[in-house]
mmCIF file of N, CA and C in Angstrom:
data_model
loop_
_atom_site.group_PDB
_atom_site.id
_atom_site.type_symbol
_atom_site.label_atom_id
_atom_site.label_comp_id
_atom_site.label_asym_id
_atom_site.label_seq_id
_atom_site.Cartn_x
_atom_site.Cartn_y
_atom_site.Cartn_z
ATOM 1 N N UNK E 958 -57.220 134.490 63.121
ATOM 2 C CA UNK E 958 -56.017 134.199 63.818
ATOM 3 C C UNK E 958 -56.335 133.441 65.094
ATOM 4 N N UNK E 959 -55.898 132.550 65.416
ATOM 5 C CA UNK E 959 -55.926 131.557 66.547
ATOM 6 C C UNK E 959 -55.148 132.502 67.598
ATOM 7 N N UNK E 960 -56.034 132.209 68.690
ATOM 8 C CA UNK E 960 -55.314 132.785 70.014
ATOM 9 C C UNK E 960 -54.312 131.778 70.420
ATOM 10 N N UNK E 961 -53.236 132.628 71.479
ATOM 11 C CA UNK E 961 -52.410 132.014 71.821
ATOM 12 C C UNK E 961 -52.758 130.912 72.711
ATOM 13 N N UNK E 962 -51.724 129.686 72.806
ATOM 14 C CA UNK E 962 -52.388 128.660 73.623
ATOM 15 C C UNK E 962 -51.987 129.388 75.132
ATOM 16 N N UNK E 963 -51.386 128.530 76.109
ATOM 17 C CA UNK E 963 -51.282 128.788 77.311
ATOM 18 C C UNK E 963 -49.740 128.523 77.305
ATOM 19 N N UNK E 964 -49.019 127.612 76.707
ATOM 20 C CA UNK E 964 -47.173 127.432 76.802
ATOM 21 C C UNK E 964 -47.094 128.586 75.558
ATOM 22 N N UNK E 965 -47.769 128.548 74.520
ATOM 23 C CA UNK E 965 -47.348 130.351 74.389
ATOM 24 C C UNK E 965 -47.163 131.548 74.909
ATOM 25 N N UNK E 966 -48.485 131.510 75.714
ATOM 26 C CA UNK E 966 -48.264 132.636 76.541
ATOM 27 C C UNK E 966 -47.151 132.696 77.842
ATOM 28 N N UNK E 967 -46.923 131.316 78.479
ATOM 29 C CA UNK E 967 -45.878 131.041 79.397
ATOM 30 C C UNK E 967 -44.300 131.461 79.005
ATOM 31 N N UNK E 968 -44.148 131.140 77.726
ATOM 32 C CA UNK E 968 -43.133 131.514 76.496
ATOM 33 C C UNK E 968 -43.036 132.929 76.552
ATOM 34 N N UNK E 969 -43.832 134.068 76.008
ATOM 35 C CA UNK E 969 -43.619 134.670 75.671
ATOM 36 C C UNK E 969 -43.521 135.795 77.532
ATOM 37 N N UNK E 970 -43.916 135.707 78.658
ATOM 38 C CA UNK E 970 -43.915 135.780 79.701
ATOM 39 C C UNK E 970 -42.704 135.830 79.714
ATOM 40 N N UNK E 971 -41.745 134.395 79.886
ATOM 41 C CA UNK E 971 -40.856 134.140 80.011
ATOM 42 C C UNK E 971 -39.420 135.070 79.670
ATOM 43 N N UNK E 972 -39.694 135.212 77.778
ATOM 44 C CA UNK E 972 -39.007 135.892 77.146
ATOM 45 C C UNK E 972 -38.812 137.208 77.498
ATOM 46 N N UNK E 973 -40.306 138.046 78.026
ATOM 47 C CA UNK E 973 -40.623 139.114 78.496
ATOM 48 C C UNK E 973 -40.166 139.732 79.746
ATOM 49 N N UNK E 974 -40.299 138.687 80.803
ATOM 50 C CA UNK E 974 -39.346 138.902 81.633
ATOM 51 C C UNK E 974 -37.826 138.759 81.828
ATOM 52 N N UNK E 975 -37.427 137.876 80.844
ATOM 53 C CA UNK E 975 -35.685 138.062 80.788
ATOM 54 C C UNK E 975 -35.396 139.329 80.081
ATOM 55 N N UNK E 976 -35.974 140.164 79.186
ATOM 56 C CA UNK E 976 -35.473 140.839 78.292
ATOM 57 C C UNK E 976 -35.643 142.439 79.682
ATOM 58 N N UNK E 977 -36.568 142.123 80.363
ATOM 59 C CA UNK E 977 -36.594 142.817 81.649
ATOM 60 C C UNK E 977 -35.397 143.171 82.320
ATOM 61 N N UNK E 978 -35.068 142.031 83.298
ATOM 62 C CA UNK E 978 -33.968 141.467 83.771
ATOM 63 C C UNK E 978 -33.084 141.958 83.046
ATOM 64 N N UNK E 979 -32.515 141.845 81.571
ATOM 65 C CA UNK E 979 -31.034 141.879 80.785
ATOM 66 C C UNK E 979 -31.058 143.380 81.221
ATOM 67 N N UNK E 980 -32.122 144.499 80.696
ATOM 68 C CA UNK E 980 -32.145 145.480 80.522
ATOM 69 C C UNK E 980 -32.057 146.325 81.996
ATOM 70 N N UNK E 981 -32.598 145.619 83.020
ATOM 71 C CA UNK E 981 -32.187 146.428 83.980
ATOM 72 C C UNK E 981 -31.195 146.239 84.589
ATOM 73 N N UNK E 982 -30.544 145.218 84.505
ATOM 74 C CA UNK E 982 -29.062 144.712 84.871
ATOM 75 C C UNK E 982 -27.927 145.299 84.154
ATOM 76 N N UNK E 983 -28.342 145.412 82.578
ATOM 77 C CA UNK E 983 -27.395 146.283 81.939
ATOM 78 C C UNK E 983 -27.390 147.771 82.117
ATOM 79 N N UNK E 984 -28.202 148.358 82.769
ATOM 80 C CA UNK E 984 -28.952 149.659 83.364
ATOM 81 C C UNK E 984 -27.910 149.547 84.607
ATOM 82 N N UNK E 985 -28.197 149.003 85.060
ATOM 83 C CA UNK E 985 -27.514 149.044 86.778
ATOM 84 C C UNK E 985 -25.660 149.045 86.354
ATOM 85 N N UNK E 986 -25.088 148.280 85.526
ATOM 86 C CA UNK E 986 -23.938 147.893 85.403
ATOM 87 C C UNK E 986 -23.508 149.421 84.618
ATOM 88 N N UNK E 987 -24.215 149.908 83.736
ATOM 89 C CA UNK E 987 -23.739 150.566 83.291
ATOM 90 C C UNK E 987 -23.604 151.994 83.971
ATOM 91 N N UNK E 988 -24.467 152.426 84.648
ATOM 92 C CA UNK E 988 -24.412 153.710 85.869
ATOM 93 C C UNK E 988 -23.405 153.277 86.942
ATOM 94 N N UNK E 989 -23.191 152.223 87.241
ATOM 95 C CA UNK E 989 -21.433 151.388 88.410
ATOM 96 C C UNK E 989 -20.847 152.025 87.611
ATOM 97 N N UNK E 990 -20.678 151.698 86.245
ATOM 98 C CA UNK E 990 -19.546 151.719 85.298
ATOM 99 C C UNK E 990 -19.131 153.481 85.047
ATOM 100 N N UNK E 991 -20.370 154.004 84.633
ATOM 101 C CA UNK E 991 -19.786 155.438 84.697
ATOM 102 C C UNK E 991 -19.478 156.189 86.334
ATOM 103 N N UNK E 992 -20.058 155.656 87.111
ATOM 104 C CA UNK E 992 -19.799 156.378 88.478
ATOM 105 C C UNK E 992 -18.754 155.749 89.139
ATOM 106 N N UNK E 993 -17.861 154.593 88.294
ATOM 107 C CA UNK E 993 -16.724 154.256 89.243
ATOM 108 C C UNK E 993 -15.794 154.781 88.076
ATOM 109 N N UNK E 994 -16.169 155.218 86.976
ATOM 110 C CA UNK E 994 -14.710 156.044 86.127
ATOM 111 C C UNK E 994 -15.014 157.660 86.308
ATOM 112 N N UNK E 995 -16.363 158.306 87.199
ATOM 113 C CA UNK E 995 -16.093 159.414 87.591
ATOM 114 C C UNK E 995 -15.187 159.494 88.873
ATOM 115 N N UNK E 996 -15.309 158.326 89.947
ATOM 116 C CA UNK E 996 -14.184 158.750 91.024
ATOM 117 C C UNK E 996 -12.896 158.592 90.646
ATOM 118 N N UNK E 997 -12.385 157.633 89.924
ATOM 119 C CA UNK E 997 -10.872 157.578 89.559
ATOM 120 C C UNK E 997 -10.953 158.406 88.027
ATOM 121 N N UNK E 998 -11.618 159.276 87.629
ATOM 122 C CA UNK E 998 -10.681 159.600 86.325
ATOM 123 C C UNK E 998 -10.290 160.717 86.585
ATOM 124 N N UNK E 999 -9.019 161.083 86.188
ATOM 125 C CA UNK E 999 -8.169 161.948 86.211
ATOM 126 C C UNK E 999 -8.536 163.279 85.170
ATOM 127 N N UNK E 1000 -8.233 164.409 84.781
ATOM 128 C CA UNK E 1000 -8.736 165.402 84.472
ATOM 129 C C UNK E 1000 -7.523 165.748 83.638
ATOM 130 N N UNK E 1001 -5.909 165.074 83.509
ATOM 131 C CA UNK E 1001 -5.138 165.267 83.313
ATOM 132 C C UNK E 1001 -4.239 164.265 83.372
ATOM 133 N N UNK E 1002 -4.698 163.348 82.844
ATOM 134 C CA UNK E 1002 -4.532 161.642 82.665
ATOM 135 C C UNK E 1002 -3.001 161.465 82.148
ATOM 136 N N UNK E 1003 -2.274 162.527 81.362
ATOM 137 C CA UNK E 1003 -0.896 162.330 80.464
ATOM 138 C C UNK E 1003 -0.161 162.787 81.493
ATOM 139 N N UNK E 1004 -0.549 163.681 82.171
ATOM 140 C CA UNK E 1004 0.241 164.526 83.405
ATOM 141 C C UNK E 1004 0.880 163.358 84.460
ATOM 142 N N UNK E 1005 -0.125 162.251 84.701
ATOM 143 C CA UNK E 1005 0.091 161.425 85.754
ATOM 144 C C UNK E 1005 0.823 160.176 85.064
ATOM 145 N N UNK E 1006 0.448 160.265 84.162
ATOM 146 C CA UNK E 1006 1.353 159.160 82.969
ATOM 147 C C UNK E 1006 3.063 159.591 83.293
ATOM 148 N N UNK E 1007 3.008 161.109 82.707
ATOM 149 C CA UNK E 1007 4.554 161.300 82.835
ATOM 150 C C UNK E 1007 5.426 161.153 83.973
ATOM 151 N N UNK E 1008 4.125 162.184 84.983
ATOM 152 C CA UNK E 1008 5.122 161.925 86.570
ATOM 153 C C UNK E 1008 5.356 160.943 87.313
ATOM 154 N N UNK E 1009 4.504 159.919 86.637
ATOM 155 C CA UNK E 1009 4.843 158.278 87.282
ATOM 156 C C UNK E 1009 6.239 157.617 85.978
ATOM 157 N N UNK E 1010 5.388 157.942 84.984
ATOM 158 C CA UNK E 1010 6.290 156.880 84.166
ATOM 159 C C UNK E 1010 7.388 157.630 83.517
ATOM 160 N N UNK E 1011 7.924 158.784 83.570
ATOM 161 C CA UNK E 1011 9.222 159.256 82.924
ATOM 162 C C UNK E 1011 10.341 159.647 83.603
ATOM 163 N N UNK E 1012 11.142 160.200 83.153
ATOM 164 C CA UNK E 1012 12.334 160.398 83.909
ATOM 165 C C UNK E 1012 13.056 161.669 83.070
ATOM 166 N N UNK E 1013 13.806 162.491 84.083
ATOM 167 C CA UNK E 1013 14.352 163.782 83.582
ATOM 168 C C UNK E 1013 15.330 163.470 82.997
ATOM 169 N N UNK E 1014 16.045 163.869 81.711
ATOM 170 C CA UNK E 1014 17.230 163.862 81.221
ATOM 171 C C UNK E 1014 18.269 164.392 82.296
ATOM 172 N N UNK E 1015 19.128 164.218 82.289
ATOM 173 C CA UNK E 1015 20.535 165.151 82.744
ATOM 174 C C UNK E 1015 21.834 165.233 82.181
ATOM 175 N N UNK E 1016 22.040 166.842 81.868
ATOM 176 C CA UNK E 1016 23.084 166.471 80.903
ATOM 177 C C UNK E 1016 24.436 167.461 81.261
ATOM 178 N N UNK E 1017 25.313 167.313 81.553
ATOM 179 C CA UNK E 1017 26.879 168.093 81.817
ATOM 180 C C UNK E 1017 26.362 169.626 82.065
ATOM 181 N N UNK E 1018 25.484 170.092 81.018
ATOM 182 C CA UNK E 1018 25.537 171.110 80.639
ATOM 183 C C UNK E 1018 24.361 171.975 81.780
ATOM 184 N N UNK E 1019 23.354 170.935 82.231
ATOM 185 C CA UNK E 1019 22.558 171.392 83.218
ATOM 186 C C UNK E 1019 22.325 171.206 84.563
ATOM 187 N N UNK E 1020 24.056 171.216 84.987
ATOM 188 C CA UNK E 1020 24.265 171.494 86.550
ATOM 189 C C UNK E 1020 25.917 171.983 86.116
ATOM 190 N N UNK E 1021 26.266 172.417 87.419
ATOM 191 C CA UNK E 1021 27.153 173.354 87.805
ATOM 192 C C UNK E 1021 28.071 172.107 88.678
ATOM 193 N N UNK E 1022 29.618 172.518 88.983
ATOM 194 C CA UNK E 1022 30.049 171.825 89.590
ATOM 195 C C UNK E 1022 31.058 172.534 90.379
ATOM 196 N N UNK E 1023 31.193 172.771 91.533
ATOM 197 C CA UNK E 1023 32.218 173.368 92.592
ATOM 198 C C UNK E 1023 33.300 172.571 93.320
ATOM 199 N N UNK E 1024 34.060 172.678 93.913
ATOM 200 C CA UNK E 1024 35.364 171.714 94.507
ATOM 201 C C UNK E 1024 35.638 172.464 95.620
ATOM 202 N N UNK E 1025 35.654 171.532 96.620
ATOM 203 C CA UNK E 1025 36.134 172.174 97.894
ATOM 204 C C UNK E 1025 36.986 171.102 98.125
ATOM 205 N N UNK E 1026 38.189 171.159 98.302
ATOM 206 C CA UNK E 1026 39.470 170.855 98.209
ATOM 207 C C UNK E 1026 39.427 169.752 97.111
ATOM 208 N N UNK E 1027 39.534 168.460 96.740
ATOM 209 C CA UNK E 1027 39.033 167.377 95.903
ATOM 210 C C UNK E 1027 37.766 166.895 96.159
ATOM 211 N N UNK E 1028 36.862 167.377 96.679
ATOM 212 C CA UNK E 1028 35.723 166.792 96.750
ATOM 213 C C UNK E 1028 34.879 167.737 95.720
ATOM 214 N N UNK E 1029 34.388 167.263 94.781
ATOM 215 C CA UNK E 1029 33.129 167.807 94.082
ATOM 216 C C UNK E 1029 31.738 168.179 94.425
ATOM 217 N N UNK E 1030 30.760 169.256 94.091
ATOM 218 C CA UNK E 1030 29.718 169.183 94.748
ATOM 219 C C UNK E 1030 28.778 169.823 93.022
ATOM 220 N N UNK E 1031 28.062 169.142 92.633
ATOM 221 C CA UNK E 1031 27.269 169.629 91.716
ATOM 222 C C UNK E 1031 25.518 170.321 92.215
ATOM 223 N N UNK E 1032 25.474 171.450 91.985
ATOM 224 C CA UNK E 1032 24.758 172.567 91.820
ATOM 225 C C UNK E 1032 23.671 172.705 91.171
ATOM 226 N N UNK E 1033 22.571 172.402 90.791
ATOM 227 C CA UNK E 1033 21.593 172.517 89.681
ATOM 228 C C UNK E 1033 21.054 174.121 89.428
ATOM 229 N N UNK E 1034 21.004 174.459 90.787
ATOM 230 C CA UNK E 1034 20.492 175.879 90.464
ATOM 231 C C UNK E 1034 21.777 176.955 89.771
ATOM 232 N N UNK E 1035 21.343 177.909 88.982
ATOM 233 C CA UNK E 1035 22.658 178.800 88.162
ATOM 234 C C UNK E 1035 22.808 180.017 89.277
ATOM 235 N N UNK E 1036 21.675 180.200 89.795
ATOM 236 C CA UNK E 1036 21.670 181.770 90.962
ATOM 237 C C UNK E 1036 22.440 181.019 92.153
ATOM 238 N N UNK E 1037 22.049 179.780 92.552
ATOM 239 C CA UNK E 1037 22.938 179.533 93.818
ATOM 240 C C UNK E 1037 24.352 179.500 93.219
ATOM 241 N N UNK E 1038 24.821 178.637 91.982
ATOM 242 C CA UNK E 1038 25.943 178.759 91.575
ATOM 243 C C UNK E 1038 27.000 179.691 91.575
ATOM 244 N N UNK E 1039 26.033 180.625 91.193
ATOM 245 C CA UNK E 1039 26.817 182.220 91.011
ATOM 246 C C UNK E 1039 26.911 182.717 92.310
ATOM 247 N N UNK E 1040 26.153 182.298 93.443
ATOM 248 C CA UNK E 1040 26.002 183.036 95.153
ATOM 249 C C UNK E 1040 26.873 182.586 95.622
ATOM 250 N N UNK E 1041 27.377 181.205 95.501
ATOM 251 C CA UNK E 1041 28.163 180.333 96.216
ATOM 252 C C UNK E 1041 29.778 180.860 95.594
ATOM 253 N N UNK E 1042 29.653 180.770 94.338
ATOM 254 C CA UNK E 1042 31.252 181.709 93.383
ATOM 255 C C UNK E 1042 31.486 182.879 94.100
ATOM 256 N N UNK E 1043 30.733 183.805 94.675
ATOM 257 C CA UNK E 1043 30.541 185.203 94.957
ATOM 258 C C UNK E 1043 31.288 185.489 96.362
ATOM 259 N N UNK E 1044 31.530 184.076 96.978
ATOM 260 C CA UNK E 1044 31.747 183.932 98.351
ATOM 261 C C UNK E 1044 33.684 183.643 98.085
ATOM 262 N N UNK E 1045 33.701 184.187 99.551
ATOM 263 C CA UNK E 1045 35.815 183.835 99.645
ATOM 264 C C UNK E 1045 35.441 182.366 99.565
ATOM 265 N N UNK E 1046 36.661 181.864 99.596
ATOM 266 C CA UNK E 1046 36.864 180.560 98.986
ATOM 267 C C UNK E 1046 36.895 179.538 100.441
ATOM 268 N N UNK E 1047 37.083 180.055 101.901
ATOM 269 C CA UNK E 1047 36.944 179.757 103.041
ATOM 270 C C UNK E 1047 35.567 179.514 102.857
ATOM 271 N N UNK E 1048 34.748 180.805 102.810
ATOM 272 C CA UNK E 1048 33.377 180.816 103.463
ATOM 273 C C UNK E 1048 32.530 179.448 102.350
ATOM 274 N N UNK E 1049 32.929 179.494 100.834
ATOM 275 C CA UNK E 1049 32.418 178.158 100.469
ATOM 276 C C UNK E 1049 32.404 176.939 100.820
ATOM 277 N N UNK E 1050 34.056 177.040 101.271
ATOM 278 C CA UNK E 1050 34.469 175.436 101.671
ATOM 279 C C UNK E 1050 33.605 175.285 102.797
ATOM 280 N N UNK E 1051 33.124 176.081 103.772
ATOM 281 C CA UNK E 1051 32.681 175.634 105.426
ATOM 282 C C UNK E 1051 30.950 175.438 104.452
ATOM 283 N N UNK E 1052 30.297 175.905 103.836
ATOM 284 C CA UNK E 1052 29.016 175.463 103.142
ATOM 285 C C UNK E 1052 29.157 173.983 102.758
ATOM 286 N N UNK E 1053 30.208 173.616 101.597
ATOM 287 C CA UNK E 1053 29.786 172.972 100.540
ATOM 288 C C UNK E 1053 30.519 171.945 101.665
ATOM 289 N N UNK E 1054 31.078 171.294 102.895
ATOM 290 C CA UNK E 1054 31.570 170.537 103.465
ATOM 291 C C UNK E 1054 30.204 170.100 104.311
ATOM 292 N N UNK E 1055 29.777 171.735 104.523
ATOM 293 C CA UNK E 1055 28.632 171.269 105.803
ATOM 294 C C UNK E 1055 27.395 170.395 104.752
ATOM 295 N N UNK E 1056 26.851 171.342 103.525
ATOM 296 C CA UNK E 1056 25.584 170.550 103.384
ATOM 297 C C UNK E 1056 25.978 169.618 102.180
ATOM 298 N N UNK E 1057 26.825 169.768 101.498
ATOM 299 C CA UNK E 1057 26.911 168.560 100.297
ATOM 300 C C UNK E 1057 27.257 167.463 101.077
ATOM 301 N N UNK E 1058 28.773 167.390 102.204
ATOM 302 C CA UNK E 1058 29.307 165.979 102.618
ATOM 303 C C UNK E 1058 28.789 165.906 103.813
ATOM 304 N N UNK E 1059 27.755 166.655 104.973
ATOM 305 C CA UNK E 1059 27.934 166.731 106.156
ATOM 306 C C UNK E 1059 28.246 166.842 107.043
ATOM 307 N N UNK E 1060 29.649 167.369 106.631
ATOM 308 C CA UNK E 1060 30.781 166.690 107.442
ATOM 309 C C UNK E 1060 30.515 167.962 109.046
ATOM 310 N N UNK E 1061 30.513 167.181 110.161
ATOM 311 C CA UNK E 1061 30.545 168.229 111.212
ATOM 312 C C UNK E 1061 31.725 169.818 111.702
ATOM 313 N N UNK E 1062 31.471 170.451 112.631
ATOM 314 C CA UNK E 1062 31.633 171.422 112.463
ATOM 315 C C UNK E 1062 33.037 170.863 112.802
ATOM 316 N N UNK E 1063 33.342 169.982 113.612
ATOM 317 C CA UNK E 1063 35.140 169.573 114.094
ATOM 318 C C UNK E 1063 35.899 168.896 113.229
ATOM 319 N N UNK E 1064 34.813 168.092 112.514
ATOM 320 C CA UNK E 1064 35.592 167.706 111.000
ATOM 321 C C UNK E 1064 35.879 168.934 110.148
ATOM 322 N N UNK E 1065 35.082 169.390 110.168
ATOM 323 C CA UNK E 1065 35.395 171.049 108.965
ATOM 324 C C UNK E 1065 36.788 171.694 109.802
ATOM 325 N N UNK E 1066 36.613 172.007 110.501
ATOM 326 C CA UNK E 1066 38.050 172.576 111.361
ATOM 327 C C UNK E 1066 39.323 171.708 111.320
ATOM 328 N N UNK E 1067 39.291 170.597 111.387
ATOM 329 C CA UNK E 1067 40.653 170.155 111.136
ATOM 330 C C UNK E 1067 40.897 169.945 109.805
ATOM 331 N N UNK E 1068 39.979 169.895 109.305
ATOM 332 C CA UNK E 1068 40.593 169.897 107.646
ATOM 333 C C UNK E 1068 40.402 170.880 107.072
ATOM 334 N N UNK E 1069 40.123 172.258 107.581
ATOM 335 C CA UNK E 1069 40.745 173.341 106.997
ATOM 336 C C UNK E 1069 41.798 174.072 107.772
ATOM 337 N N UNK E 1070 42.221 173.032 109.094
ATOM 338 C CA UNK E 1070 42.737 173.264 110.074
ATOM 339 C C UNK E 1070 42.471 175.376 110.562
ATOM 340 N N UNK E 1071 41.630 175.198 111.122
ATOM 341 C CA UNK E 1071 41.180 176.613 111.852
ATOM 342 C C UNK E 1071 40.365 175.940 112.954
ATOM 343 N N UNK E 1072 39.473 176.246 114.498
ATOM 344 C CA UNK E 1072 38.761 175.874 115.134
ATOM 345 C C UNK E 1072 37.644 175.980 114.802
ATOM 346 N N UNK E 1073 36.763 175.137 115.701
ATOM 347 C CA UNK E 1073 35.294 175.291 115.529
ATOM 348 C C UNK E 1073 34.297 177.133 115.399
ATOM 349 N N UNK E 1074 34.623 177.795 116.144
ATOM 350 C CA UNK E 1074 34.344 178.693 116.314
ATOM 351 C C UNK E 1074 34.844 179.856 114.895
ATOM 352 N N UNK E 1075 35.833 179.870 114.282
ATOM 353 C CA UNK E 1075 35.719 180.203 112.993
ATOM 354 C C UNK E 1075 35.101 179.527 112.511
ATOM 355 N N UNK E 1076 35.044 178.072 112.306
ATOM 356 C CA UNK E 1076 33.858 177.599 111.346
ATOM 357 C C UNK E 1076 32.118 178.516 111.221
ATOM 358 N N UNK E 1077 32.158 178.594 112.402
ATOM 359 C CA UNK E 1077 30.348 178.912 112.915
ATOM 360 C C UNK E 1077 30.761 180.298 112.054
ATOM 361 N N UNK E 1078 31.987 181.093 112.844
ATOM 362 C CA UNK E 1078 31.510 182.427 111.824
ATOM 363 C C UNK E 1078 31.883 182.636 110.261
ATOM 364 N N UNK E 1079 32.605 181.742 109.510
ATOM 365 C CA UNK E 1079 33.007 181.640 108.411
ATOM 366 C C UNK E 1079 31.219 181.189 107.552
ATOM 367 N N UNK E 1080 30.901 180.624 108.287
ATOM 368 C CA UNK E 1080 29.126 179.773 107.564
ATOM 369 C C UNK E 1080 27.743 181.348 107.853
ATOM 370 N N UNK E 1081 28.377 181.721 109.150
ATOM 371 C CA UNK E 1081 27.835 182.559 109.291
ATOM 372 C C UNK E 1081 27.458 183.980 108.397
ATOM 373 N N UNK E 1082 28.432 184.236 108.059
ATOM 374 C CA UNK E 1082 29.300 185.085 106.779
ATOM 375 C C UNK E 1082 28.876 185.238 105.773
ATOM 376 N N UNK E 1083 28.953 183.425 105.275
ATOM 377 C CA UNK E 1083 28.334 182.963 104.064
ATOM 378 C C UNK E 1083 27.123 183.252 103.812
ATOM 379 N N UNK E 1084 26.179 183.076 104.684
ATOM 380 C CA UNK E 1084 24.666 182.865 105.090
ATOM 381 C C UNK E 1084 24.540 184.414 104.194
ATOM 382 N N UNK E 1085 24.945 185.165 105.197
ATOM 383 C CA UNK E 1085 24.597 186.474 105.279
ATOM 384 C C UNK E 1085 25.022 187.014 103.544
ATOM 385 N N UNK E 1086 26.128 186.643 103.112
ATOM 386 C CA UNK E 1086 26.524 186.877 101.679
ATOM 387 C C UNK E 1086 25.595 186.149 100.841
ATOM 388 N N UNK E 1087 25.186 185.473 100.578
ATOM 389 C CA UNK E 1087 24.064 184.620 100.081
ATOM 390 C C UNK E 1087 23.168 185.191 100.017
ATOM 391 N N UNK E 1088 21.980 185.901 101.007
ATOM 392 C CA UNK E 1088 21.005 186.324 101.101
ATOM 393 C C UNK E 1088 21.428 187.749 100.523
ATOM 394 N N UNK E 1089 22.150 188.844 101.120
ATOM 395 C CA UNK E 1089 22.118 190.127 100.367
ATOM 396 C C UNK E 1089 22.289 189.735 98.869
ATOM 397 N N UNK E 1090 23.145 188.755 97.955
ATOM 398 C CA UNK E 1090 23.010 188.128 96.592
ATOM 399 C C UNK E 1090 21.710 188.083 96.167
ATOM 400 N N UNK E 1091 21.097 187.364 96.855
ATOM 401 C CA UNK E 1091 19.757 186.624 96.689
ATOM 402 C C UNK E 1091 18.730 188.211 96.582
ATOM 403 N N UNK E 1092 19.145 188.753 97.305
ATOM 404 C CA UNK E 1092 18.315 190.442 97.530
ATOM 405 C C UNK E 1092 18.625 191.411 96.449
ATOM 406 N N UNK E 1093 19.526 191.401 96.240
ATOM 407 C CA UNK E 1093 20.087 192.361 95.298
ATOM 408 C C UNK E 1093 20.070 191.645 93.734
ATOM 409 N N UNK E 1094 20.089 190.182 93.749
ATOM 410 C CA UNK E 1094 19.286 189.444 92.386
ATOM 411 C C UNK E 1094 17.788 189.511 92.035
ATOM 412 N N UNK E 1095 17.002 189.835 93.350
ATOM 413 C CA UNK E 1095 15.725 189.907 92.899
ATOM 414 C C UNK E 1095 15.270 191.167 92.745
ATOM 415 N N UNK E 1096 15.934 191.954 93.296
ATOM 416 C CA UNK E 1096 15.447 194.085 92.718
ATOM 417 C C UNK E 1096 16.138 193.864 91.423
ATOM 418 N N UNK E 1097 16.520 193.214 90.691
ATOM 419 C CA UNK E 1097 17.021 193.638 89.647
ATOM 420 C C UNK E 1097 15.918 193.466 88.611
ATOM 421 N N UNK E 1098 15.947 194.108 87.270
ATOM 422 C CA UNK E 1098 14.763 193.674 86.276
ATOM 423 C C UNK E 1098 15.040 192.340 85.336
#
């Protein structure tokens, strides 16, 4: 067998060192590659799918709806529903005016025409009826 000349051996050098090069470059790219999908991957990848990309149904049947004089106020929860029913029909209206429409405490008074100061204790009332509800719903089994 004839030895190699000298552009053989330059050749095969050559070859030797690119196949170097490919391999440690594809080495390097590929440890980036897994250590930049260990900081962003998710553990629960469908979870973040849904809470970005879906949307809740809503349907008649899964909210509640109350009226304080013609104004509507829909309810999602069924325990507040039933807390808020549980109340005189004053002590709702001064709630469902204050936090559904905002409406202030001097707006609430002339349009249930009574003063400010029944308002405070009519909400006050409420508060307090609400929570013993809320107390006496959760000792229950």
């Amino acid at each position: 067998m004839k030895s190699p000349s000298d552009y053989e051996r330059r050749i095969v050098a050559m070859v030797d060192s690119f196949t170097k090069t490919v391999a440690r470059n594809f080495s390097r790219n590929l440890k980036r590659a897994t250590a930049n999908e260990e900081k962003h991957y998710s553990d629960e990848p469908i979870d973040y799918f849904l809470e970005n990309l879906s949307h809740e149904d809503r349907y008649p049947s899964d909210y509640f709806v109350l009226y304080a004089d013609e104004l509507s106020c829909v309810v999602h929860s069924e325990t507040l529903y039933k807390a808020l029913c549980s109340l005189p029909e004053k002590q709702r209206n001064v709630l469902l005016f204050d936090f559904w429409y905002a409406f202030t405490d001097v707006e609430i008074a002339k349009r249930m025409e009574v003063t400010t100061r029944t308002v405070y204790n009519l909400r006050r009332r409420a508060f307090q009826a609400i929570r013993t509800f809320y107390e006496q719903g959760s000792s229950e089994p």
